[in-house]
């Protein structure tokens, strides 16, 4: 009976935390102009829940402490952490910085900050208190790092908006080095308009000013939020909510002649306009708006694209009958958005796997096959199944089945190529490989997310 009792106690504590969050959210929704106090809600059950929500298998921070070591005296460590956080004696440790390959760039890497396990717990506890407040303020246009929201929801919202409007003129916005450019003073000013709690305000300031340890050297950047920190996505959303979301909804849209909407995922944003003149005016003013907050438009990656629904019988389209040659395409969250003809003869916005994402994935799996071609077939098969399932889980949306099928076929071809390098039996014999696929089948292409991309107008 003891395990059942322990499990019941854990559930009751979780319910207690959830009830507190609901109260915070209700109060925040009723008083949107009021700055709130929150730290009194953060007690031992709150921190226990924060610890359970932390990712514990990641790399260790600057103190070298693992989650297993921290858990040996969990209650004592959490109580001490609560006392230091609320008394103001907590010192945010430097964030250990490592570099990981940058998506789409072979020789470029992006920085990733790794906080200590204790810092992760405290940041998670603070996020649990802040999310119910700021979720009442955030607009529907943002989908990144928010509870109950996902990349696929953002993709679907963008596609549906384009379909309703019949396309338009698209600003594909890219902010140069966004996470390294967030102004500390301005983000703290924005934060204090909604949260006046001294404990939380001090902690936010300490995390923003915590040093970065890189190759045994600690340095202190004047701007930016540490990439990899638990608190960083929320702070980034708070900042861009002020810089971009509310500005676009409250100041830009009322001054436009035509319709417009925006979809944002973290620092990736797409602004869509019914009229070209409106799009050009906003394109011209965007650099000034971002510069006010210390941000820069990446001129090489920010584009104004004509994305108007082709008119059947009036516009010309290419040999495949897919898209107006005067229309452009744009990428968002790994997908290329383009107009294509449907089987019914109408036009629809299709979301196709972006070429750079497909190429990068195939390069990685080819490198793995080359380096592991002498492993057992069962091990290779297990790895390929894992890769293909992950690819289909994300890119397997309706309307993208052809790209998924080509991707699976290309992996089959490369698998055969590297198997042939180790066996004369396999060389130049598709029959042998087809028999192998019957014994070790790869996942079949299928739609995992329905965006209704096949139905046009």
GROMACS .gro file of C-alpha atoms in nm:
model
  457
    1UNK     CA    1   0.000   0.000   0.000
    2UNK     CA    2   0.294   0.237   0.048
    3UNK     CA    3   0.357   0.287  -0.326
    4UNK     CA    4  -0.010   0.368  -0.376
    5UNK     CA    5  -0.004   0.613  -0.088
    6UNK     CA    6   0.309   0.780  -0.227
    7UNK     CA    7   0.152   0.804  -0.572
    8UNK     CA    8  -0.167   0.953  -0.427
    9UNK     CA    9   0.036   1.211  -0.236
   10UNK     CA   10   0.224   1.305  -0.553
   11UNK     CA   11  -0.103   1.348  -0.744
   12UNK     CA   12  -0.252   1.565  -0.469
   13UNK     CA   13   0.054   1.790  -0.472
   14UNK     CA   14   0.034   1.816  -0.850
   15UNK     CA   15  -0.334   1.910  -0.824
   16UNK     CA   16  -0.243   2.172  -0.565
   17UNK     CA   17   0.010   2.333  -0.800
   18UNK     CA   18  -0.238   2.319  -1.089
   19UNK     CA   19  -0.505   2.488  -0.873
   20UNK     CA   20  -0.265   2.768  -0.784
   21UNK     CA   21  -0.179   2.820  -1.150
   22UNK     CA   22  -0.547   2.842  -1.237
   23UNK     CA   23  -0.599   3.107  -0.968
   24UNK     CA   24  -0.303   3.305  -1.099
   25UNK     CA   25  -0.438   3.285  -1.454
   26UNK     CA   26  -0.785   3.395  -1.346
   27UNK     CA   27  -0.653   3.694  -1.155
   28UNK     CA   28  -0.421   3.790  -1.442
   29UNK     CA   29  -0.710   3.773  -1.690
   30UNK     CA   30  -0.934   3.989  -1.470
   31UNK     CA   31  -0.669   4.254  -1.404
   32UNK     CA   32  -0.456   4.285  -1.718
   33UNK     CA   33  -0.324   4.626  -1.615
   34UNK     CA   34  -0.209   4.509  -1.272
   35UNK     CA   35   0.146   4.406  -1.184
   36UNK     CA   36   0.133   4.086  -0.980
   37UNK     CA   37   0.308   3.924  -0.684
   38UNK     CA   38   0.371   3.555  -0.737
   39UNK     CA   39   0.658   3.416  -0.531
   40UNK     CA   40   0.438   3.338  -0.228
   41UNK     CA   41   0.282   3.058  -0.433
   42UNK     CA   42   0.618   2.888  -0.478
   43UNK     CA   43   0.646   2.638  -0.192
   44UNK     CA   44   0.795   2.288  -0.158
   45UNK     CA   45   0.525   2.108  -0.364
   46UNK     CA   46   0.574   2.374  -0.632
   47UNK     CA   47   0.950   2.307  -0.649
   48UNK     CA   48   0.898   1.931  -0.641
   49UNK     CA   49   0.676   1.966  -0.944
   50UNK     CA   50   0.937   2.189  -1.109
   51UNK     CA   51   1.203   1.924  -1.052
   52UNK     CA   52   0.984   1.653  -1.207
   53UNK     CA   53   0.933   1.868  -1.516
   54UNK     CA   54   1.305   1.928  -1.567
   55UNK     CA   55   1.499   1.738  -1.828
   56UNK     CA   56   1.750   1.535  -1.632
   57UNK     CA   57   1.948   1.351  -1.900
   58UNK     CA   58   2.113   1.655  -2.051
   59UNK     CA   59   2.474   1.766  -2.015
   60UNK     CA   60   2.588   1.899  -1.678
   61UNK     CA   61   2.650   2.266  -1.603
   62UNK     CA   62   2.958   2.442  -1.471
   63UNK     CA   63   2.937   2.268  -1.130
   64UNK     CA   64   2.946   1.920  -1.285
   65UNK     CA   65   2.652   1.802  -1.072
   66UNK     CA   66   2.418   1.544  -1.224
   67UNK     CA   67   2.047   1.506  -1.156
   68UNK     CA   68   2.113   1.174  -0.983
   69UNK     CA   69   2.353   1.341  -0.740
   70UNK     CA   70   2.112   1.627  -0.675
   71UNK     CA   71   1.829   1.382  -0.608
   72UNK     CA   72   2.017   1.200  -0.332
   73UNK     CA   73   1.913   1.481  -0.093
   74UNK     CA   74   1.627   1.622  -0.297
   75UNK     CA   75   1.414   1.759  -0.013
   76UNK     CA   76   1.708   1.927   0.156
   77UNK     CA   77   1.842   2.070  -0.171
   78UNK     CA   78   1.503   2.206  -0.272
   79UNK     CA   79   1.439   2.365   0.068
   80UNK     CA   80   1.779   2.533   0.059
   81UNK     CA   81   1.709   2.652  -0.297
   82UNK     CA   82   1.375   2.802  -0.189
   83UNK     CA   83   1.537   2.983   0.103
   84UNK     CA   84   1.816   3.130  -0.110
   85UNK     CA   85   1.581   3.231  -0.391
   86UNK     CA   86   1.335   3.413  -0.163
   87UNK     CA   87   1.600   3.575   0.060
   88UNK     CA   88   1.788   3.713  -0.239
   89UNK     CA   89   2.110   3.524  -0.164
   90UNK     CA   90   2.083   3.294  -0.468
   91UNK     CA   91   2.365   3.355  -0.716
   92UNK     CA   92   2.301   3.253  -1.075
   93UNK     CA   93   2.598   3.043  -1.187
   94UNK     CA   94   2.762   3.101  -1.525
   95UNK     CA   95   2.607   2.912  -1.813
   96UNK     CA   96   2.835   2.661  -1.980
   97UNK     CA   97   2.842   2.730  -2.352
   98UNK     CA   98   2.888   2.466  -2.619
   99UNK     CA   99   2.844   2.486  -2.993
  100UNK     CA  100   2.624   2.263  -3.206
  101UNK     CA  101   2.593   2.249  -3.587
  102UNK     CA  102   2.368   2.519  -3.726
  103UNK     CA  103   2.068   2.398  -3.926
  104UNK     CA  104   2.128   2.429  -4.298
  105UNK     CA  105   2.493   2.537  -4.256
  106UNK     CA  106   2.771   2.283  -4.292
  107UNK     CA  107   3.052   2.486  -4.136
  108UNK     CA  108   2.854   2.711  -3.902
  109UNK     CA  109   2.759   2.641  -3.543
  110UNK     CA  110   2.522   2.805  -3.300
  111UNK     CA  111   2.582   2.854  -2.928
  112UNK     CA  112   2.387   2.659  -2.669
  113UNK     CA  113   2.384   2.743  -2.300
  114UNK     CA  114   2.378   2.461  -2.043
  115UNK     CA  115   2.266   2.568  -1.693
  116UNK     CA  116   2.328   2.368  -1.378
  117UNK     CA  117   2.062   2.123  -1.256
  118UNK     CA  118   1.977   2.353  -0.965
  119UNK     CA  119   1.943   2.651  -1.197
  120UNK     CA  120   1.715   2.444  -1.423
  121UNK     CA  121   1.487   2.365  -1.128
  122UNK     CA  122   1.465   2.728  -1.018
  123UNK     CA  123   1.406   2.852  -1.372
  124UNK     CA  124   1.134   2.593  -1.423
  125UNK     CA  125   0.966   2.696  -1.096
  126UNK     CA  126   0.968   3.060  -1.209
  127UNK     CA  127   0.834   2.969  -1.554
  128UNK     CA  128   0.548   2.778  -1.388
  129UNK     CA  129   0.454   3.099  -1.203
  130UNK     CA  130   0.494   3.337  -1.497
  131UNK     CA  131   0.325   3.137  -1.775
  132UNK     CA  132  -0.029   3.168  -1.631
  133UNK     CA  133   0.018   3.546  -1.621
  134UNK     CA  134   0.165   3.613  -1.961
  135UNK     CA  135  -0.057   3.358  -2.138
  136UNK     CA  136  -0.343   3.599  -2.063
  137UNK     CA  137  -0.156   3.872  -2.253
  138UNK     CA  138  -0.002   3.684  -2.545
  139UNK     CA  139  -0.189   3.707  -2.875
  140UNK     CA  140  -0.309   3.418  -3.091
  141UNK     CA  141  -0.048   3.507  -3.355
  142UNK     CA  142   0.239   3.343  -3.161
  143UNK     CA  143   0.286   2.966  -3.142
  144UNK     CA  144   0.641   2.910  -3.018
  145UNK     CA  145   0.717   2.765  -2.674
  146UNK     CA  146   0.367   2.816  -2.538
  147UNK     CA  147   0.154   2.559  -2.352
  148UNK     CA  148  -0.076   2.368  -2.586
  149UNK     CA  149   0.075   2.522  -2.900
  150UNK     CA  150   0.301   2.369  -3.162
  151UNK     CA  151   0.482   2.424  -3.489
  152UNK     CA  152   0.211   2.240  -3.682
  153UNK     CA  153  -0.055   2.470  -3.540
  154UNK     CA  154   0.143   2.769  -3.662
  155UNK     CA  155   0.183   2.615  -4.006
  156UNK     CA  156  -0.188   2.539  -4.023
  157UNK     CA  157  -0.284   2.892  -3.911
  158UNK     CA  158  -0.058   3.046  -4.175
  159UNK     CA  159  -0.192   2.825  -4.452
  160UNK     CA  160  -0.555   2.882  -4.357
  161UNK     CA  161  -0.500   3.257  -4.340
  162UNK     CA  162  -0.345   3.256  -4.686
  163UNK     CA  163  -0.635   3.053  -4.823
  164UNK     CA  164  -0.898   3.284  -4.672
  165UNK     CA  165  -0.723   3.591  -4.809
  166UNK     CA  166  -0.650   3.434  -5.145
  167UNK     CA  167  -0.280   3.486  -5.089
  168UNK     CA  168  -0.120   3.827  -5.087
  169UNK     CA  169   0.219   3.980  -5.025
  170UNK     CA  170   0.436   3.808  -4.767
  171UNK     CA  171   0.716   3.948  -4.554
  172UNK     CA  172   0.936   3.657  -4.452
  173UNK     CA  173   1.102   3.820  -4.150
  174UNK     CA  174   1.439   3.713  -4.015
  175UNK     CA  175   1.592   3.889  -3.713
  176UNK     CA  176   1.971   3.889  -3.705
  177UNK     CA  177   2.113   3.706  -3.401
  178UNK     CA  178   1.792   3.760  -3.205
  179UNK     CA  179   1.874   3.562  -2.889
  180UNK     CA  180   2.209   3.742  -2.859
  181UNK     CA  181   2.055   4.087  -2.910
  182UNK     CA  182   1.774   4.110  -2.651
  183UNK     CA  183   1.835   4.430  -2.454
  184UNK     CA  184   1.856   4.355  -2.081
  185UNK     CA  185   1.721   4.690  -1.963
  186UNK     CA  186   1.426   4.689  -2.199
  187UNK     CA  187   1.320   4.330  -2.131
  188UNK     CA  188   1.328   4.400  -1.757
  189UNK     CA  189   1.116   4.714  -1.802
  190UNK     CA  190   0.860   4.518  -2.004
  191UNK     CA  191   0.862   4.239  -1.747
  192UNK     CA  192   0.800   4.474  -1.451
  193UNK     CA  193   0.485   4.614  -1.608
  194UNK     CA  194   0.320   4.281  -1.539
  195UNK     CA  195   0.516   4.137  -1.245
  196UNK     CA  196   0.622   4.352  -0.951
  197UNK     CA  197   0.736   4.065  -0.731
  198UNK     CA  198   1.081   4.154  -0.596
  199UNK     CA  199   1.192   3.791  -0.575
  200UNK     CA  200   1.115   3.719  -0.939
  201UNK     CA  201   1.246   4.052  -1.067
  202UNK     CA  202   1.578   3.992  -0.893
  203UNK     CA  203   1.604   3.641  -1.032
  204UNK     CA  204   1.532   3.757  -1.388
  205UNK     CA  205   1.805   4.019  -1.355
  206UNK     CA  206   2.052   3.763  -1.221
  207UNK     CA  207   1.986   3.521  -1.505
  208UNK     CA  208   2.023   3.792  -1.768
  209UNK     CA  209   2.353   3.900  -1.618
  210UNK     CA  210   2.489   3.554  -1.540
  211UNK     CA  211   2.822   3.498  -1.706
  212UNK     CA  212   2.899   3.255  -1.986
  213UNK     CA  213   3.175   2.999  -1.939
  214UNK     CA  214   3.352   2.903  -2.257
  215UNK     CA  215   3.678   2.707  -2.254
  216UNK     CA  216   3.733   2.777  -1.883
  217UNK     CA  217   3.687   3.152  -1.937
  218UNK     CA  218   3.389   3.345  -1.798
  219UNK     CA  219   3.264   3.658  -1.969
  220UNK     CA  220   2.955   3.874  -1.925
  221UNK     CA  221   2.761   3.983  -2.237
  222UNK     CA  222   2.569   4.310  -2.218
  223UNK     CA  223   2.274   4.181  -2.421
  224UNK     CA  224   2.101   3.855  -2.503
  225UNK     CA  225   1.936   3.560  -2.330
  226UNK     CA  226   2.124   3.231  -2.290
  227UNK     CA  227   2.017   2.983  -2.556
  228UNK     CA  228   1.930   2.659  -2.377
  229UNK     CA  229   1.805   2.818  -2.057
  230UNK     CA  230   1.461   2.710  -1.932
  231UNK     CA  231   1.355   3.072  -1.880
  232UNK     CA  232   1.488   3.198  -2.216
  233UNK     CA  233   1.194   3.101  -2.445
  234UNK     CA  234   0.944   3.274  -2.216
  235UNK     CA  235   1.157   3.590  -2.191
  236UNK     CA  236   1.196   3.590  -2.569
  237UNK     CA  237   0.820   3.565  -2.616
  238UNK     CA  238   0.761   3.847  -2.364
  239UNK     CA  239   1.004   4.068  -2.556
  240UNK     CA  240   0.869   3.996  -2.905
  241UNK     CA  241   0.512   4.027  -2.779
  242UNK     CA  242   0.592   4.393  -2.710
  243UNK     CA  243   0.827   4.455  -3.001
  244UNK     CA  244   0.630   4.285  -3.279
  245UNK     CA  245   0.294   4.128  -3.187
  246UNK     CA  246   0.111   4.413  -3.013
  247UNK     CA  247   0.273   4.670  -3.242
  248UNK     CA  248   0.145   4.489  -3.551
  249UNK     CA  249  -0.205   4.432  -3.411
  250UNK     CA  250  -0.262   4.771  -3.245
  251UNK     CA  251  -0.059   5.017  -3.452
  252UNK     CA  252   0.006   4.867  -3.795
  253UNK     CA  253  -0.320   4.693  -3.891
  254UNK     CA  254  -0.550   4.992  -3.817
  255UNK     CA  255  -0.345   5.202  -4.063
  256UNK     CA  256  -0.356   4.956  -4.352
  257UNK     CA  257  -0.586   4.976  -4.652
  258UNK     CA  258  -0.633   4.602  -4.688
  259UNK     CA  259  -0.643   4.296  -4.467
  260UNK     CA  260  -0.332   4.161  -4.294
  261UNK     CA  261  -0.229   3.898  -4.042
  262UNK     CA  262   0.084   3.759  -3.884
  263UNK     CA  263   0.206   3.421  -3.759
  264UNK     CA  264   0.511   3.394  -3.533
  265UNK     CA  265   0.702   3.100  -3.389
  266UNK     CA  266   0.970   3.228  -3.149
  267UNK     CA  267   1.180   3.466  -3.363
  268UNK     CA  268   1.050   3.332  -3.697
  269UNK     CA  269   0.766   3.550  -3.825
  270UNK     CA  270   0.561   3.578  -4.143
  271UNK     CA  271   0.353   3.890  -4.211
  272UNK     CA  272   0.086   3.864  -4.483
  273UNK     CA  273  -0.084   4.160  -4.655
  274UNK     CA  274  -0.370   4.179  -4.899
  275UNK     CA  275  -0.223   4.481  -5.079
  276UNK     CA  276   0.132   4.525  -5.202
  277UNK     CA  277   0.145   4.888  -5.096
  278UNK     CA  278   0.071   4.796  -4.734
  279UNK     CA  279   0.340   4.528  -4.740
  280UNK     CA  280   0.598   4.769  -4.880
  281UNK     CA  281   0.518   5.034  -4.617
  282UNK     CA  282   0.563   4.784  -4.334
  283UNK     CA  283   0.878   4.646  -4.499
  284UNK     CA  284   1.022   4.997  -4.491
  285UNK     CA  285   0.934   5.065  -4.127
  286UNK     CA  286   1.031   4.726  -3.980
  287UNK     CA  287   1.404   4.807  -3.947
  288UNK     CA  288   1.320   5.124  -3.751
  289UNK     CA  289   1.081   4.940  -3.520
  290UNK     CA  290   1.332   4.666  -3.442
  291UNK     CA  291   1.619   4.913  -3.402
  292UNK     CA  292   1.421   5.088  -3.127
  293UNK     CA  293   1.468   4.770  -2.923
  294UNK     CA  294   1.824   4.694  -3.026
  295UNK     CA  295   1.732   4.440  -3.295
  296UNK     CA  296   1.827   4.421  -3.661
  297UNK     CA  297   1.651   4.289  -3.969
  298UNK     CA  298   1.864   4.031  -4.149
  299UNK     CA  299   1.855   4.198  -4.491
  300UNK     CA  300   1.978   3.895  -4.683
  301UNK     CA  301   1.715   3.664  -4.536
  302UNK     CA  302   1.415   3.899  -4.504
  303UNK     CA  303   1.216   3.911  -4.826
  304UNK     CA  304   0.895   4.056  -4.963
  305UNK     CA  305   0.731   3.785  -5.173
  306UNK     CA  306   0.437   3.809  -5.411
  307UNK     CA  307   0.215   3.517  -5.313
  308UNK     CA  308  -0.118   3.583  -5.486
  309UNK     CA  309  -0.360   3.304  -5.580
  310UNK     CA  310  -0.326   3.248  -5.958
  311UNK     CA  311  -0.638   3.318  -6.163
  312UNK     CA  312  -0.727   3.021  -6.384
  313UNK     CA  313  -0.741   3.115  -6.749
  314UNK     CA  314  -0.559   3.444  -6.700
  315UNK     CA  315  -0.224   3.360  -6.542
  316UNK     CA  316   0.041   3.135  -6.690
  317UNK     CA  317   0.180   2.839  -6.498
  318UNK     CA  318   0.471   2.607  -6.555
  319UNK     CA  319   0.476   2.278  -6.745
  320UNK     CA  320   0.352   2.082  -6.444
  321UNK     CA  321   0.060   2.320  -6.402
  322UNK     CA  322   0.163   2.387  -6.044
  323UNK     CA  323   0.221   2.756  -5.985
  324UNK     CA  324   0.206   3.101  -6.137
  325UNK     CA  325   0.551   3.184  -6.271
  326UNK     CA  326   0.517   3.538  -6.138
  327UNK     CA  327   0.454   3.412  -5.784
  328UNK     CA  328   0.728   3.342  -5.537
  329UNK     CA  329   0.758   3.093  -5.256
  330UNK     CA  330   0.875   3.127  -4.897
  331UNK     CA  331   0.985   2.899  -4.616
  332UNK     CA  332   0.846   2.873  -4.264
  333UNK     CA  333   0.939   2.614  -3.999
  334UNK     CA  334   1.099   2.377  -4.247
  335UNK     CA  335   0.824   2.393  -4.511
  336UNK     CA  336   0.811   2.571  -4.846
  337UNK     CA  337   0.475   2.740  -4.906
  338UNK     CA  338   0.363   2.750  -5.269
  339UNK     CA  339   0.049   2.759  -5.481
  340UNK     CA  340  -0.035   2.438  -5.667
  341UNK     CA  341  -0.327   2.319  -5.874
  342UNK     CA  342  -0.548   2.060  -5.712
  343UNK     CA  343  -0.708   1.757  -5.877
  344UNK     CA  344  -1.034   1.948  -5.894
  345UNK     CA  345  -0.871   2.221  -6.102
  346UNK     CA  346  -0.855   2.485  -5.832
  347UNK     CA  347  -0.564   2.637  -5.648
  348UNK     CA  348  -0.443   2.562  -5.298
  349UNK     CA  349  -0.152   2.651  -5.075
  350UNK     CA  350   0.067   2.345  -5.034
  351UNK     CA  351   0.332   2.302  -4.766
  352UNK     CA  352   0.624   2.104  -4.909
  353UNK     CA  353   0.938   1.990  -4.730
  354UNK     CA  354   1.197   2.264  -4.776
  355UNK     CA  355   1.491   2.157  -4.991
  356UNK     CA  356   1.752   2.253  -4.733
  357UNK     CA  357   1.581   2.050  -4.460
  358UNK     CA  358   1.555   1.745  -4.687
  359UNK     CA  359   1.915   1.775  -4.803
  360UNK     CA  360   2.047   1.820  -4.451
  361UNK     CA  361   1.862   1.512  -4.327
  362UNK     CA  362   1.985   1.299  -4.616
  363UNK     CA  363   2.343   1.417  -4.566
  364UNK     CA  364   2.333   1.316  -4.201
  365UNK     CA  365   2.194   0.970  -4.267
  366UNK     CA  366   2.438   0.915  -4.556
  367UNK     CA  367   2.729   1.000  -4.330
  368UNK     CA  368   2.596   0.759  -4.068
  369UNK     CA  369   2.554   0.480  -4.326
  370UNK     CA  370   2.907   0.533  -4.454
  371UNK     CA  371   3.061   0.526  -4.107
  372UNK     CA  372   2.849   0.230  -3.991
  373UNK     CA  373   2.823   0.020  -4.306
  374UNK     CA  374   2.985  -0.279  -4.136
  375UNK     CA  375   2.732  -0.289  -3.853
  376UNK     CA  376   2.472  -0.565  -3.847
  377UNK     CA  377   2.167  -0.521  -4.073
  378UNK     CA  378   1.938  -0.517  -3.769
  379UNK     CA  379   2.126  -0.221  -3.617
  380UNK     CA  380   2.123  -0.026  -3.944
  381UNK     CA  381   1.756  -0.101  -3.992
  382UNK     CA  382   1.671   0.018  -3.641
  383UNK     CA  383   1.851   0.347  -3.701
  384UNK     CA  384   1.684   0.407  -4.039
  385UNK     CA  385   1.338   0.331  -3.900
  386UNK     CA  386   1.396   0.582  -3.623
  387UNK     CA  387   1.507   0.854  -3.866
  388UNK     CA  388   1.221   0.796  -4.112
  389UNK     CA  389   0.956   0.787  -3.840
  390UNK     CA  390   1.082   1.116  -3.699
  391UNK     CA  391   1.083   1.271  -4.047
  392UNK     CA  392   0.729   1.154  -4.121
  393UNK     CA  393   0.605   1.263  -3.779
  394UNK     CA  394   0.703   1.622  -3.859
  395UNK     CA  395   0.684   1.651  -4.237
  396UNK     CA  396   0.402   1.402  -4.300
  397UNK     CA  397   0.129   1.660  -4.348
  398UNK     CA  398  -0.148   1.637  -4.604
  399UNK     CA  399  -0.033   1.753  -4.945
  400UNK     CA  400   0.329   1.656  -4.880
  401UNK     CA  401   0.306   1.282  -4.942
  402UNK     CA  402   0.507   1.299  -5.268
  403UNK     CA  403   0.802   1.463  -5.091
  404UNK     CA  404   0.782   1.206  -4.811
  405UNK     CA  405   0.776   0.919  -5.061
  406UNK     CA  406   1.080   1.060  -5.242
  407UNK     CA  407   1.261   1.095  -4.911
  408UNK     CA  408   1.201   0.730  -4.814
  409UNK     CA  409   1.297   0.613  -5.162
  410UNK     CA  410   1.622   0.811  -5.144
  411UNK     CA  411   1.711   0.654  -4.809
  412UNK     CA  412   1.646   0.309  -4.958
  413UNK     CA  413   1.876   0.391  -5.249
  414UNK     CA  414   2.156   0.512  -5.022
  415UNK     CA  415   2.119   0.215  -4.791
  416UNK     CA  416   2.162  -0.021  -5.086
  417UNK     CA  417   2.464   0.178  -5.205
  418UNK     CA  418   2.651   0.140  -4.877
  419UNK     CA  419   2.553  -0.223  -4.834
  420UNK     CA  420   2.694  -0.286  -5.180
  421UNK     CA  421   3.028  -0.148  -5.066
  422UNK     CA  422   3.072  -0.437  -4.828
  423UNK     CA  423   2.918  -0.729  -5.020
  424UNK     CA  424   2.956  -0.852  -5.376
  425UNK     CA  425   2.624  -1.025  -5.331
  426UNK     CA  426   2.445  -0.695  -5.302
  427UNK     CA  427   2.627  -0.517  -5.582
  428UNK     CA  428   2.411  -0.442  -5.888
  429UNK     CA  429   2.134  -0.669  -5.758
  430UNK     CA  430   1.810  -0.491  -5.675
  431UNK     CA  431   1.643  -0.831  -5.636
  432UNK     CA  432   1.861  -0.908  -5.336
  433UNK     CA  433   1.787  -0.569  -5.182
  434UNK     CA  434   1.413  -0.603  -5.239
  435UNK     CA  435   1.420  -0.933  -5.055
  436UNK     CA  436   1.608  -0.761  -4.773
  437UNK     CA  437   1.339  -0.492  -4.751
  438UNK     CA  438   1.077  -0.763  -4.708
  439UNK     CA  439   1.264  -0.890  -4.404
  440UNK     CA  440   1.349  -0.542  -4.277
  441UNK     CA  441   1.077  -0.311  -4.407
  442UNK     CA  442   1.113   0.065  -4.372
  443UNK     CA  443   0.816   0.279  -4.262
  444UNK     CA  444   0.569   0.352  -4.538
  445UNK     CA  445   0.503   0.716  -4.629
  446UNK     CA  446   0.179   0.839  -4.476
  447UNK     CA  447   0.007   1.153  -4.351
  448UNK     CA  448   0.059   1.205  -3.979
  449UNK     CA  449  -0.087   1.558  -3.959
  450UNK     CA  450  -0.395   1.667  -4.156
  451UNK     CA  451  -0.380   2.029  -4.273
  452UNK     CA  452  -0.639   1.984  -4.549
  453UNK     CA  453  -0.381   2.103  -4.799
  454UNK     CA  454  -0.533   1.896  -5.077
  455UNK     CA  455  -0.852   2.095  -5.099
  456UNK     CA  456  -0.831   2.411  -5.303
  457UNK     CA  457  -1.063   2.669  -5.443
   0.00000   0.00000   0.00000
